């Protein structure tokens, strides 16, 4: 066959084995090997066929690295139709994660056997695509329309047990998978079962209301995304027409999705997230330190969430607070978080209990003497942090990693409070820390390579998406956020209202509007930070006059029941407050600002290009390793729509020349304090280059 697909006959059964590490992706060579193998099996003396894979997983999908290149024969749908048409029983043997085109390959086989811990799924929607190799046609015929829609619209993998309940997997393998598949194939031959083709099954007739309900759900939950409606259209066609007509429609819509900018953006994010885990210049052979126990200092919202992130990964945590009372408060936050996760079905009662038992409390630093890693998560006061790190330096064992969860402060300065600067770095979690996936790993000037490598590996272990940042005020995300929030406030005082500024950004795709985010985080947080700065460093008074007036009136946001909006005390539902409109108009007048109607497009461009402009400065300053890292930060930490690829990908899609022109227009209208174009952006545009030309530093 080939070096990626082998073929043997064992006890009269043709065994086709795929070996294409790391995930047995369906590259052209694998597809050709499978085609040659199934044709050979159709013509030789074998009685049945099994298809299985070596390595850690059954085929995990089409080869995404081939996307965007000219289609190479054999096309996957044609290959799978040929596998299904085989006159002998074909059994797929599944382990690991049989996803996308991999699961579609299994569905084109006549029977499926899987190990208990295998997962199967059709995650194409997460790439802005749809199952384009018969999945939209075979799954409804095997499992019914509603299950098919759930599987393809959520894109989440399901267990072997669940797949068996749906009729997508026939047998659970115990012991060696290959042997179990051989025995199953023998059993089928001896029973005279014969090939069972999904394409020959009739679909169930369902009421149109099922599809309408799915369409309504995606319009809400996947607002602005183009792939989900295409998936619904494919399944609707599957049930209304025969298999070949349905597959023709699937092919048309798949081709459409492949050239959709949303898919290009989502594929960019897929690879950017994995690229972000790689640190330029750090050898893959860098030895890692053992992390088997963690200390967390500070049992507030952040400390509690951080403690849970480690406990949920099975790592014991010691939570340190300054008093028994504060400790009790911290532990009760954790208890209620776990109760919430169980209530929402995110964790079983048993799993929550096991995780909770891994978190113990203490009030003395001595209890941290033997932990492998300490994460300080106290109030963002630099002096307090230095005091804590000096104490940790005295207390913790040699080799312990000391991390600060600071959102803004200078990690180099914090490290100087110790005699072990190589062991110090930043681990900036995002609230709520047990849910948000982003982790900014802040590399201080003396952070040792093995400390950095250990932390990056640990991030994967606690299921976080890690991005390395250099040291600057606000690192990557919060530094860029300042311009974003500044423009939101300026648009507000220049003519907008909280609900119009928010609506512009939410309609564009942001998970939450900037004004609502301020109310959620607490307007008093920014207020205190500004009060700590000398007047000349506080920035444009027009950009914070209104929030300051609200804070001074006791309107902190959700936490106080009112901020820019009013919040229902029970449901926390927000509603506009005419009093705030009066305040905005009054403050605008006091600043001689003549309010005007601001188009949504202007709001979007000012807020997004403020992010982009600062992103270019972060790149040229070496704070971020690559543009994709910045995209990952905004998608996983700030609710930026993944189907727009992140701020830097979005700027590339718009065209850097257009972005620069719009920033220059804003500079001419609003002044160069806020709108001086980043030199790197100007340089790329002047030299006719794009971010794709970005060279790693
Ligand atoms: N194609 C090419 N490379 C892939 C790949 C794929 N499908 N999946 C993973 N890789 C690479 C990845 O870039 C990384 O490379 C390495 O494998 C390990 O991945 C027709 C059109 C399978 C659950 O969406 O979800 O089929 O960084 O770090 O955490 O209808 O990878 O080492 O150089 O993620 O253990 C549908 C995508 C495709 C599955 C493993 N399939 N992959 O997770 O390892 S579209 C998917 C994953 C499709 C058909 C349609 C995960 C994983 P490197 P990793 P992991």
XYZ file of C-alpha atoms and ligand atoms in Angstrom:
752
model
C 0.000 0.000 0.000
C 2.052 2.979 1.194
C 4.045 4.182 4.165
C 0.872 5.658 5.685
C -1.597 2.852 4.909
C -0.764 -0.855 5.235
C -2.755 -3.930 4.211
C -2.572 -7.510 5.454
C -4.932 -10.463 5.471
C -5.109 -12.030 8.896
C -7.324 -15.081 9.487
C -9.256 -14.275 6.244
C -9.908 -10.689 7.360
C -8.371 -7.777 5.411
C -6.769 -5.441 7.952
C -6.250 -1.882 6.713
C -4.020 0.137 9.040
C -3.490 3.902 8.874
C -0.268 5.244 10.301
C 0.008 8.999 9.800
C 1.120 10.678 13.036
C 0.311 12.744 14.950
C -3.445 12.303 14.464
C -3.810 10.130 11.341
C -5.231 13.097 9.414
C -6.681 12.244 6.003
C -3.860 13.603 3.870
C -3.878 12.878 0.142
C -1.535 9.956 0.739
C -3.830 8.471 3.356
C -6.846 8.868 1.095
C -4.993 7.220 -1.811
C -3.806 4.432 0.476
C -7.318 3.761 1.720
C -8.680 3.746 -1.835
C -6.048 1.271 -3.007
C -6.660 -0.885 0.056
C -10.447 -1.061 -0.230
C -10.144 -1.861 -3.942
C -7.671 -4.621 -3.144
C -9.987 -6.022 -0.459
C -12.922 -5.973 -2.889
C -11.019 -8.226 -5.267
C -9.123 -10.672 -3.032
C -10.019 -13.708 -0.950
C -10.654 -11.799 2.293
C -14.072 -12.413 3.870
C -14.399 -9.014 5.589
C -12.423 -5.803 6.160
C -11.446 -3.831 9.222
C -10.046 -0.288 9.176
C -8.062 0.840 12.189
C -5.230 3.223 13.055
C -1.917 3.081 14.826
C -0.881 5.761 17.289
C -2.971 7.693 19.731
C -6.169 8.059 17.765
C -8.335 6.902 14.898
C -8.413 9.414 12.035
C -9.008 12.854 13.618
C -10.237 14.521 10.446
C -9.340 15.874 7.066
C -5.824 17.287 6.916
C -6.429 20.942 7.757
C -2.984 21.846 6.463
C -4.217 20.921 2.952
C -7.117 23.396 3.104
C -6.822 26.295 0.711
C -4.675 24.229 -1.644
C -6.000 22.741 -4.933
C -8.169 19.668 -4.269
C -6.165 16.466 -4.772
C -7.807 13.177 -5.808
C -9.221 11.060 -4.378
C -11.755 13.438 -2.886
C -12.900 12.220 0.502
C -16.645 11.877 -0.310
C -15.829 9.701 -3.317
C -13.439 7.555 -1.287
C -16.018 7.050 1.468
C -18.757 6.169 -1.019
C -16.404 3.512 -2.423
C -15.707 2.118 1.067
C -19.451 1.955 1.732
C -20.105 0.289 -1.633
C -17.691 -2.563 -0.808
C -19.443 -5.920 -1.207
C -17.844 -7.279 1.961
C -18.531 -6.280 5.562
C -16.318 -3.309 6.530
C -15.767 -2.632 10.243
C -14.209 0.561 11.647
C -12.227 0.118 14.877
C -12.197 3.375 16.849
C -9.957 4.701 19.576
C -8.846 8.188 20.644
C -10.856 10.923 18.935
C -12.525 9.934 15.665
C -13.480 13.410 14.466
C -14.719 15.122 11.336
C -13.687 13.298 8.199
C -12.341 10.567 10.479
C -15.749 9.854 11.930
C -17.260 10.205 8.459
C -14.850 7.489 7.347
C -16.147 5.305 10.168
C -19.745 6.104 9.184
C -19.087 4.957 5.619
C -18.037 1.578 7.065
C -20.874 -0.835 7.685
C -20.278 -1.358 11.397
C -18.336 0.443 14.111
C -16.606 -0.882 17.241
C -14.918 1.431 19.714
C -12.949 1.264 22.961
C -14.924 2.635 25.936
C -12.831 5.795 26.308
C -12.987 6.775 22.623
C -14.703 9.967 21.531
C -16.439 10.584 18.218
C -17.668 13.857 16.787
C -18.180 16.236 13.889
C -16.446 19.504 14.969
C -16.362 21.038 11.489
C -18.651 23.872 12.614
C -15.798 25.047 14.862
C -13.763 25.580 11.702
C -16.623 27.382 9.963
C -17.260 24.270 7.880
C -19.727 21.388 7.734
C -19.132 17.630 7.561
C -18.401 17.520 3.829
C -17.908 13.788 3.291
C -21.377 12.438 3.786
C -21.701 13.140 7.486
C -24.733 15.400 7.067
C -26.444 12.603 5.121
C -25.434 9.478 7.038
C -25.821 10.700 10.635
C -29.532 11.660 10.322
C -30.214 8.263 8.732
C -28.408 6.418 11.532
C -29.255 8.535 14.569
C -32.231 10.666 13.595
C -32.487 14.349 12.716
C -32.423 15.923 16.172
C -29.378 13.960 17.301
C -27.677 14.762 14.017
C -28.359 18.473 14.401
C -27.137 18.452 18.016
C -23.937 16.651 17.072
C -23.073 18.881 14.108
C -24.228 22.261 15.437
C -22.483 21.919 18.807
C -19.467 20.246 17.246
C -18.695 18.630 20.588
C -17.327 15.079 20.789
C -19.462 12.376 22.420
C -18.491 9.230 24.277
C -18.634 5.711 22.917
C -21.541 4.988 25.233
C -23.511 7.981 23.964
C -22.684 7.111 20.357
C -23.966 3.590 20.933
C -27.217 4.947 22.334
C -27.602 6.997 19.144
C -26.833 4.042 16.884
C -23.580 5.608 15.642
C -21.371 2.932 17.219
C -22.461 -0.713 17.343
C -20.108 -2.429 19.774
C -17.845 -1.484 22.665
C -14.477 -3.245 22.515
C -12.909 -4.761 25.581
C -9.240 -5.675 25.551
C -7.169 -5.248 22.424
C -9.102 -3.188 19.873
C -7.684 -4.913 16.804
C -8.548 -8.347 18.180
C -11.990 -7.192 19.232
C -12.576 -5.810 15.726
C -11.347 -9.055 14.151
C -13.716 -11.090 16.327
C -16.589 -8.732 15.536
C -15.924 -9.005 11.795
C -15.788 -12.809 12.048
C -19.053 -12.798 13.988
C -20.728 -10.655 11.323
C -19.521 -12.927 8.523
C -20.611 -16.065 10.341
C -24.029 -14.599 11.077
C -24.444 -13.634 7.415
C -25.001 -10.004 8.445
C -23.615 -8.560 5.187
C -22.852 -4.880 4.443
C -25.186 -2.342 6.123
C -25.087 0.967 4.259
C -26.318 4.165 5.923
C -26.895 5.706 2.501
C -29.539 3.046 1.796
C -31.484 3.791 4.966
C -34.543 5.994 4.713
C -34.446 9.154 6.728
C -37.164 9.778 9.290
C -39.845 12.230 8.233
C -39.742 15.155 10.645
C -41.828 18.239 10.952
C -40.285 21.424 9.537
C -40.643 22.845 13.036
C -37.571 20.833 14.073
C -35.440 22.658 11.523
C -37.048 26.007 12.343
C -36.270 25.466 16.030
C -32.657 24.650 15.198
C -32.438 27.759 13.015
C -33.798 29.904 15.848
C -31.332 28.390 18.285
C -28.292 29.059 16.087
C -29.475 32.577 15.275
C -29.208 33.252 19.010
C -26.320 31.079 20.122
C -24.140 31.338 17.004
C -25.090 34.893 16.067
C -23.395 36.016 12.845
C -21.936 32.623 11.990
C -22.544 31.240 8.500
C -21.742 27.519 8.958
C -24.620 26.491 11.258
C -27.413 27.474 8.810
C -25.610 25.541 6.061
C -25.541 22.442 8.275
C -29.279 22.738 8.920
C -29.873 23.083 5.171
C -27.851 19.908 4.514
C -29.813 17.867 7.039
C -33.133 19.261 5.795
C -32.150 18.218 2.260
C -31.002 14.833 3.497
C -34.467 14.101 4.776
C -36.293 15.555 1.809
C -34.319 13.929 -1.007
C -32.346 10.739 -1.723
C -28.769 10.236 -0.576
C -27.042 11.290 -3.810
C -29.120 14.464 -4.179
C -28.469 15.238 -0.543
C -24.765 14.620 -0.926
C -24.698 16.903 -3.973
C -26.206 19.714 -1.897
C -23.766 18.937 0.908
C -20.881 19.268 -1.546
C -22.159 22.625 -2.807
C -22.524 24.053 0.692
C -19.221 22.571 1.849
C -17.435 24.226 -1.069
C -19.154 27.488 -0.160
C -17.996 27.176 3.466
C -14.426 26.402 2.456
C -14.153 29.773 0.717
C -15.976 31.643 3.488
C -13.720 34.175 5.309
C -15.220 32.915 8.572
C -13.721 29.494 7.944
C -10.354 31.000 7.084
C -10.528 32.895 10.376
C -11.448 29.837 12.425
C -8.738 27.738 10.783
C -6.291 30.525 11.590
C -7.384 30.395 15.239
C -7.027 26.607 15.321
C -3.361 26.816 14.346
C -2.642 30.075 16.201
C -3.737 28.500 19.476
C -1.298 25.628 18.947
C 1.461 27.949 17.728
C 1.057 30.111 20.847
C 2.136 27.128 22.958
C 5.539 27.236 21.231
C 8.084 29.656 22.640
C 10.531 31.050 20.100
C 14.072 30.035 20.997
C 13.020 27.588 23.716
C 14.239 24.078 22.961
C 11.652 21.296 23.029
C 14.198 19.378 25.111
C 14.122 21.940 27.954
C 13.758 19.892 31.158
C 10.542 20.439 33.108
C 10.243 20.818 36.865
C 7.848 18.501 38.682
C 4.641 20.244 39.717
C 2.719 18.013 42.089
C 1.423 20.583 44.555
C 0.463 24.234 44.334
C 0.001 27.071 46.794
C -2.369 29.951 46.054
C -2.160 33.152 48.070
C -5.438 35.033 48.279
C -8.838 33.388 48.499
C -10.797 36.052 46.642
C -12.649 35.506 43.360
C -9.396 35.082 41.449
C -7.550 32.983 44.034
C -10.525 30.667 44.438
C -10.884 30.224 40.680
C -7.150 29.582 40.282
C -7.216 27.002 43.063
C -10.110 25.249 41.305
C -8.252 25.202 37.968
C -5.498 23.122 39.536
C -7.764 20.942 41.664
C -9.873 20.186 38.567
C -6.680 18.841 36.952
C -6.055 16.622 39.984
C -3.315 18.783 41.522
C -3.528 19.381 45.309
C -3.789 23.048 46.278
C -3.050 24.857 49.539
C -5.034 28.121 49.714
C -3.440 30.734 51.975
C -5.380 33.617 53.477
C -4.512 36.156 56.155
C -7.096 34.990 58.689
C -9.413 32.106 59.430
C -12.370 34.329 58.609
C -10.935 35.320 55.202
C -10.022 31.693 54.548
C -13.541 30.520 55.339
C -14.908 33.156 52.978
C -12.532 31.984 50.247
C -13.372 28.327 50.685
C -17.083 29.090 50.639
C -16.636 30.877 47.276
C -15.052 27.661 46.003
C -17.865 25.538 47.442
C -20.479 27.671 45.711
C -18.539 27.576 42.438
C -18.474 23.785 42.538
C -22.156 23.661 43.433
C -22.818 25.906 40.429
C -20.793 23.657 38.117
C -22.734 20.598 39.293
C -26.044 22.425 38.904
C -25.144 23.418 35.333
C -24.135 19.833 34.577
C -20.529 20.830 33.943
C -19.272 18.471 36.704
C -20.728 15.382 38.347
C -21.314 15.544 42.091
C -18.620 12.923 42.581
C -16.033 14.721 40.446
C -16.782 18.034 42.162
C -16.326 16.405 45.555
C -13.019 14.824 44.552
C -11.719 18.156 43.251
C -12.919 20.070 46.287
C -11.108 17.640 48.577
C -7.848 18.542 46.857
C -8.099 22.129 48.141
C -6.975 22.724 51.708
C -6.728 26.017 53.573
C -4.020 27.632 55.686
C -3.188 30.977 57.244
C 0.546 30.552 57.775
C 3.243 30.871 55.111
C 5.016 27.827 56.538
C 2.303 25.686 54.985
C 3.774 26.635 51.567
C 7.288 25.479 52.404
C 7.127 22.326 50.329
C 4.859 23.197 47.390
C 6.295 23.135 43.870
C 4.556 26.309 42.670
C 3.011 29.300 44.405
C 0.618 31.684 42.654
C 0.062 34.989 44.362
C -3.423 36.348 43.705
C -3.913 39.249 46.074
C -5.104 42.809 45.367
C -3.129 44.380 42.486
C -0.925 46.552 44.720
C 2.770 46.337 43.686
C 4.145 47.006 47.168
C 1.961 44.334 48.764
C 3.129 41.884 46.113
C 6.783 42.641 46.750
C 6.277 42.005 50.464
C 4.634 38.677 49.726
C 7.390 37.602 47.320
C 10.067 38.469 49.870
C 8.266 36.228 52.336
C 7.917 33.446 49.784
C 11.629 33.710 49.071
C 12.305 32.983 52.742
C 9.713 30.248 53.005
C 9.550 28.157 49.855
C 11.862 25.291 49.010
C 14.626 25.702 46.459
C 13.303 25.177 42.948
C 9.741 26.209 43.739
C 8.296 28.408 41.007
C 6.893 31.721 42.275
C 4.200 33.241 40.059
C 2.169 36.401 40.355
C -1.348 36.699 38.965
C -0.986 40.454 38.568
C -3.022 42.026 35.754
C -0.776 45.000 35.180
C 2.219 45.290 37.501
C 5.912 45.046 36.597
C 6.900 41.397 37.140
C 10.612 42.294 36.937
C 10.184 44.573 39.947
C 8.247 41.930 41.857
C 10.981 39.371 41.102
C 13.598 41.745 42.506
C 11.997 41.320 45.909
C 13.461 37.799 45.933
C 16.898 36.239 45.634
C 15.581 33.772 43.095
C 14.595 35.876 40.087
C 14.992 32.939 37.623
C 12.162 31.161 39.466
C 9.751 34.099 39.151
C 7.238 34.842 36.361
C 3.661 35.998 35.846
C 0.641 33.708 35.442
C -2.194 36.068 34.571
C -5.533 34.234 34.796
C -8.822 35.721 33.618
C -11.928 35.953 35.757
C -13.660 33.619 36.423
C -10.364 31.736 36.528
C -11.917 28.279 36.749
C -13.841 28.924 33.515
C -11.860 31.343 31.290
C -9.316 29.437 29.205
C -6.753 32.190 28.612
C -3.547 32.310 30.629
C -0.994 35.042 29.927
C 2.405 33.674 30.927
C 4.543 36.727 31.667
C 8.239 36.121 31.045
C 10.294 38.384 33.294
C 13.778 39.467 32.301
C 15.448 36.778 34.430
C 12.833 33.989 34.180
C 14.694 30.728 33.563
C 13.935 28.720 30.435
C 12.936 25.632 32.404
C 10.552 27.712 34.543
C 8.911 29.059 31.388
C 8.758 25.626 29.747
C 7.325 24.081 32.914
C 4.615 26.740 33.121
C 3.653 26.329 29.445
C 3.339 22.559 29.905
C 1.387 23.073 33.135
C -1.044 25.371 31.314
C -1.950 22.536 28.937
C -2.352 20.185 31.951
C -4.879 22.542 33.564
C -6.577 22.975 30.149
C -5.675 26.610 29.706
C -4.651 28.292 26.440
C -1.304 29.873 27.259
C 0.206 32.888 25.538
C 3.647 34.236 26.439
C 3.865 37.966 27.141
C 6.784 40.228 27.861
C 6.662 42.683 30.760
C 4.747 45.917 30.195
C 1.771 47.633 31.832
C -1.173 45.317 31.149
C 0.898 42.759 29.194
C -0.961 41.973 25.918
C -4.697 41.920 26.616
C -5.198 44.632 29.202
C -2.722 46.938 27.505
C -4.757 46.787 24.296
C -7.998 47.054 26.244
C -7.182 50.594 27.407
C -7.606 52.038 23.928
C -10.719 49.953 23.380
C -12.394 51.231 26.546
C -11.153 54.786 25.930
C -12.860 54.879 22.554
C -16.009 53.337 24.002
C -16.251 56.121 26.573
C -15.465 58.808 23.991
C -18.154 57.482 21.652
C -20.510 57.553 24.627
C -19.875 61.142 25.660
C -19.643 62.378 22.048
C -23.161 61.228 21.253
C -23.817 57.618 22.129
C -25.719 55.918 24.923
C -24.653 52.789 26.825
C -27.091 50.660 24.845
C -26.091 52.079 21.437
C -22.353 51.667 22.001
C -22.877 48.145 23.334
C -25.247 47.214 20.511
C -22.745 48.308 17.867
C -20.114 45.952 19.262
C -22.423 43.036 20.047
C -23.966 43.198 16.569
C -20.421 43.139 15.173
C -19.767 39.929 17.100
C -18.325 40.780 20.517
C -19.681 38.535 23.263
C -20.500 41.569 25.437
C -20.588 45.325 24.872
C -17.767 47.416 26.395
C -20.074 49.442 28.635
C -21.626 46.266 30.058
C -18.138 44.817 30.572
C -17.270 47.850 32.689
C -20.370 47.320 34.835
C -19.506 43.628 35.181
C -15.872 44.201 36.206
C -16.837 47.065 38.533
C -16.407 50.758 37.624
C -14.685 51.284 40.962
C -11.726 49.145 39.855
C -10.761 51.538 37.061
C -11.597 54.492 39.273
C -9.173 53.372 42.001
C -6.460 52.682 39.408
C -6.898 56.192 37.996
C -6.889 57.794 41.410
C -3.531 56.094 42.067
C -2.058 57.835 39.012
C -0.800 61.433 38.882
C -3.234 63.716 37.040
C -1.095 63.969 33.910
C -1.092 60.182 33.542
C -4.857 59.745 33.771
C -5.436 60.364 30.076
C -8.253 62.216 28.326
C -10.783 63.538 30.909
C -13.570 63.009 28.360
C -12.734 59.307 28.442
C -13.347 58.769 32.109
C -15.425 61.725 33.306
C -18.698 59.819 33.173
C -17.513 56.602 34.876
C -15.881 58.697 37.622
C -19.109 60.613 38.212
C -21.001 57.300 38.395
C -18.538 55.813 40.912
C -18.667 58.938 43.041
C -22.450 58.553 43.015
C -22.037 54.985 44.323
C -22.885 53.428 40.980
C -20.179 50.708 40.721
C -21.973 48.497 38.217
C -23.556 45.086 38.699
C -22.073 44.741 42.199
C -24.021 47.783 43.412
C -27.190 47.148 41.416
C -26.481 50.063 39.128
C -23.708 51.515 37.055
C -24.213 52.566 33.454
C -27.289 50.355 33.547
C -29.783 49.346 36.245
C -29.641 45.687 37.357
C -32.558 43.654 38.643
C -31.528 42.466 42.163
C -32.785 38.949 41.493
C -32.138 38.283 37.821
C -29.327 40.843 37.296
C -31.130 41.702 34.046
C -29.849 45.072 32.847
C -31.980 47.996 31.724
C -31.141 51.514 30.525
C -31.342 54.266 33.139
C -32.562 57.705 31.984
C -30.622 59.216 34.896
C -27.381 58.045 33.254
C -28.354 59.686 29.979
C -28.824 62.930 31.890
C -25.408 62.539 33.500
C -23.765 61.861 30.128
C -25.394 64.895 28.517
C -24.498 67.095 31.476
C -20.836 66.037 31.502
C -20.597 66.439 27.715
C -21.867 70.000 28.073
C -19.413 70.667 30.897
C -16.608 69.581 28.563
C -18.035 71.659 25.688
C -18.643 68.533 23.669
C -21.399 68.963 21.128
C -23.035 65.553 20.988
C -23.818 64.004 17.590
C -25.243 60.798 16.151
C -22.318 58.341 15.889
C -22.770 55.603 13.249
C -22.285 52.029 14.482
C -19.578 51.546 11.851
C -17.574 54.389 13.376
C -17.952 52.908 16.862
C -16.736 49.523 15.598
C -13.764 50.959 13.716
C -12.670 53.184 16.588
C -12.800 50.398 19.162
C -11.368 47.605 17.010
C -8.649 49.706 15.364
C -7.619 50.980 18.799
C -6.973 47.306 19.635
C -5.184 46.714 16.325
C -2.967 49.805 16.556
C -1.805 48.846 20.048
C -1.379 45.262 18.861
C 1.146 46.447 16.303
C 3.007 48.340 19.027
C 3.038 45.205 21.167
C 4.520 43.251 18.264
C 7.198 45.823 17.505
C 8.079 45.952 21.207
C 8.540 42.196 21.350
C 5.880 41.853 24.060
C 4.007 39.288 21.945
C 5.879 36.651 19.933
C 3.619 36.748 16.878
C 0.358 38.278 15.582
C -1.567 35.025 16.126
C -0.708 35.139 19.837
C -2.537 38.468 20.112
C -5.532 36.959 18.319
C -5.586 34.039 20.749
C -5.488 36.443 23.719
C -8.516 38.371 22.471
C -10.563 35.359 21.495
C -9.956 33.369 24.680
C -9.774 36.257 27.128
C -12.002 39.053 25.895
C -14.908 37.580 23.934
C -13.617 38.594 20.503
C -15.542 36.543 17.890
C -13.390 33.566 16.808
C -15.092 33.628 13.385
C -13.386 36.977 12.809
C -10.009 35.438 13.676
C -8.850 37.939 16.296
C -7.840 41.626 16.009
C -4.695 41.087 13.931
C -6.246 38.536 11.564
C -9.224 40.852 11.143
C -6.908 43.754 10.243
C -5.223 41.538 7.650
C -8.602 40.568 6.217
C -9.693 44.224 5.956
C -6.288 45.084 4.435
C -3.544 46.896 6.340
C -3.663 49.784 3.886
C -7.348 50.404 4.649
C -6.779 50.045 8.379
C -3.940 52.567 8.282
C -6.007 54.999 6.240
C -8.848 54.815 8.778
C -6.429 55.324 11.678
C -4.942 58.361 9.921
C -8.479 59.707 9.451
C -9.130 59.244 13.169
C -5.825 60.970 13.967
C -6.870 63.942 11.851
C -10.268 64.072 13.544
C -9.438 63.197 17.137
C -5.771 64.038 17.529
C -2.519 62.126 17.623
C -2.551 61.418 21.369
C -4.879 58.537 20.736
C -4.396 57.906 17.011
C -0.734 57.996 16.041
C -0.336 55.002 13.704
C 1.984 52.283 15.038
C 5.308 52.488 13.152
C 5.227 48.766 12.326
C 1.808 49.160 10.684
C 3.123 52.066 8.606
C 6.266 50.137 7.695
C 4.317 47.072 6.512
C 1.936 49.190 4.446
C 4.720 51.275 2.923
C 6.653 48.140 1.967
C 3.518 46.428 0.648
C 3.924 43.577 3.108
C 1.301 41.843 5.237
C 1.328 40.290 8.670
C 1.924 36.963 6.939
C 5.443 38.330 6.340
C 5.876 38.653 10.092
C 9.137 37.083 11.116
C 9.437 35.599 14.564
C 11.790 37.662 16.682
N -5.215 18.233 10.344
C -3.894 18.522 10.411
N -3.203 18.609 11.584
C -3.904 18.394 12.716
C -5.290 18.094 12.719
C -5.942 18.014 11.459
N -7.224 17.706 11.352
N -5.675 17.933 14.012
C -4.585 18.128 14.769
N -3.525 18.402 14.011
C -2.152 18.657 14.472
C -2.080 19.910 15.332
O -1.935 21.051 14.514
C -0.844 19.613 16.154
O 0.284 19.864 15.313
C -0.913 18.098 16.366
O -1.773 17.597 15.338
C -1.483 17.710 17.705
O -2.750 18.383 17.813
C -14.201 16.554 5.403
C -13.504 18.956 6.300
C -7.387 15.662 17.419
C -8.465 16.465 19.534
O -11.416 19.589 13.625
O -9.379 18.713 17.690
O -12.533 16.738 8.705
O 1.333 21.657 16.728
O -2.051 19.812 19.738
O -4.540 18.477 22.101
O -15.912 16.810 6.949
O -5.963 18.186 17.431
O 2.057 19.261 16.946
O 2.617 20.562 14.856
O -4.497 19.634 19.035
O -4.091 15.988 21.681
C -12.097 18.024 11.493
C -8.978 18.999 14.942
C -11.253 18.610 10.403
C -10.053 17.959 14.670
C -5.984 16.265 19.366
N -11.261 17.608 12.601
N -8.010 18.502 15.886
O -5.797 17.239 20.345
O -3.296 17.650 20.094
S -12.239 19.224 9.078
C -10.966 18.461 13.588
C -8.300 18.449 17.227
C -12.892 17.831 8.394
C -14.501 16.769 6.842
C -13.968 18.076 7.389
C -7.175 18.039 18.111
C -7.272 16.580 18.608
P 1.655 20.361 16.018
P -3.175 18.982 19.213
P -4.417 17.337 21.165
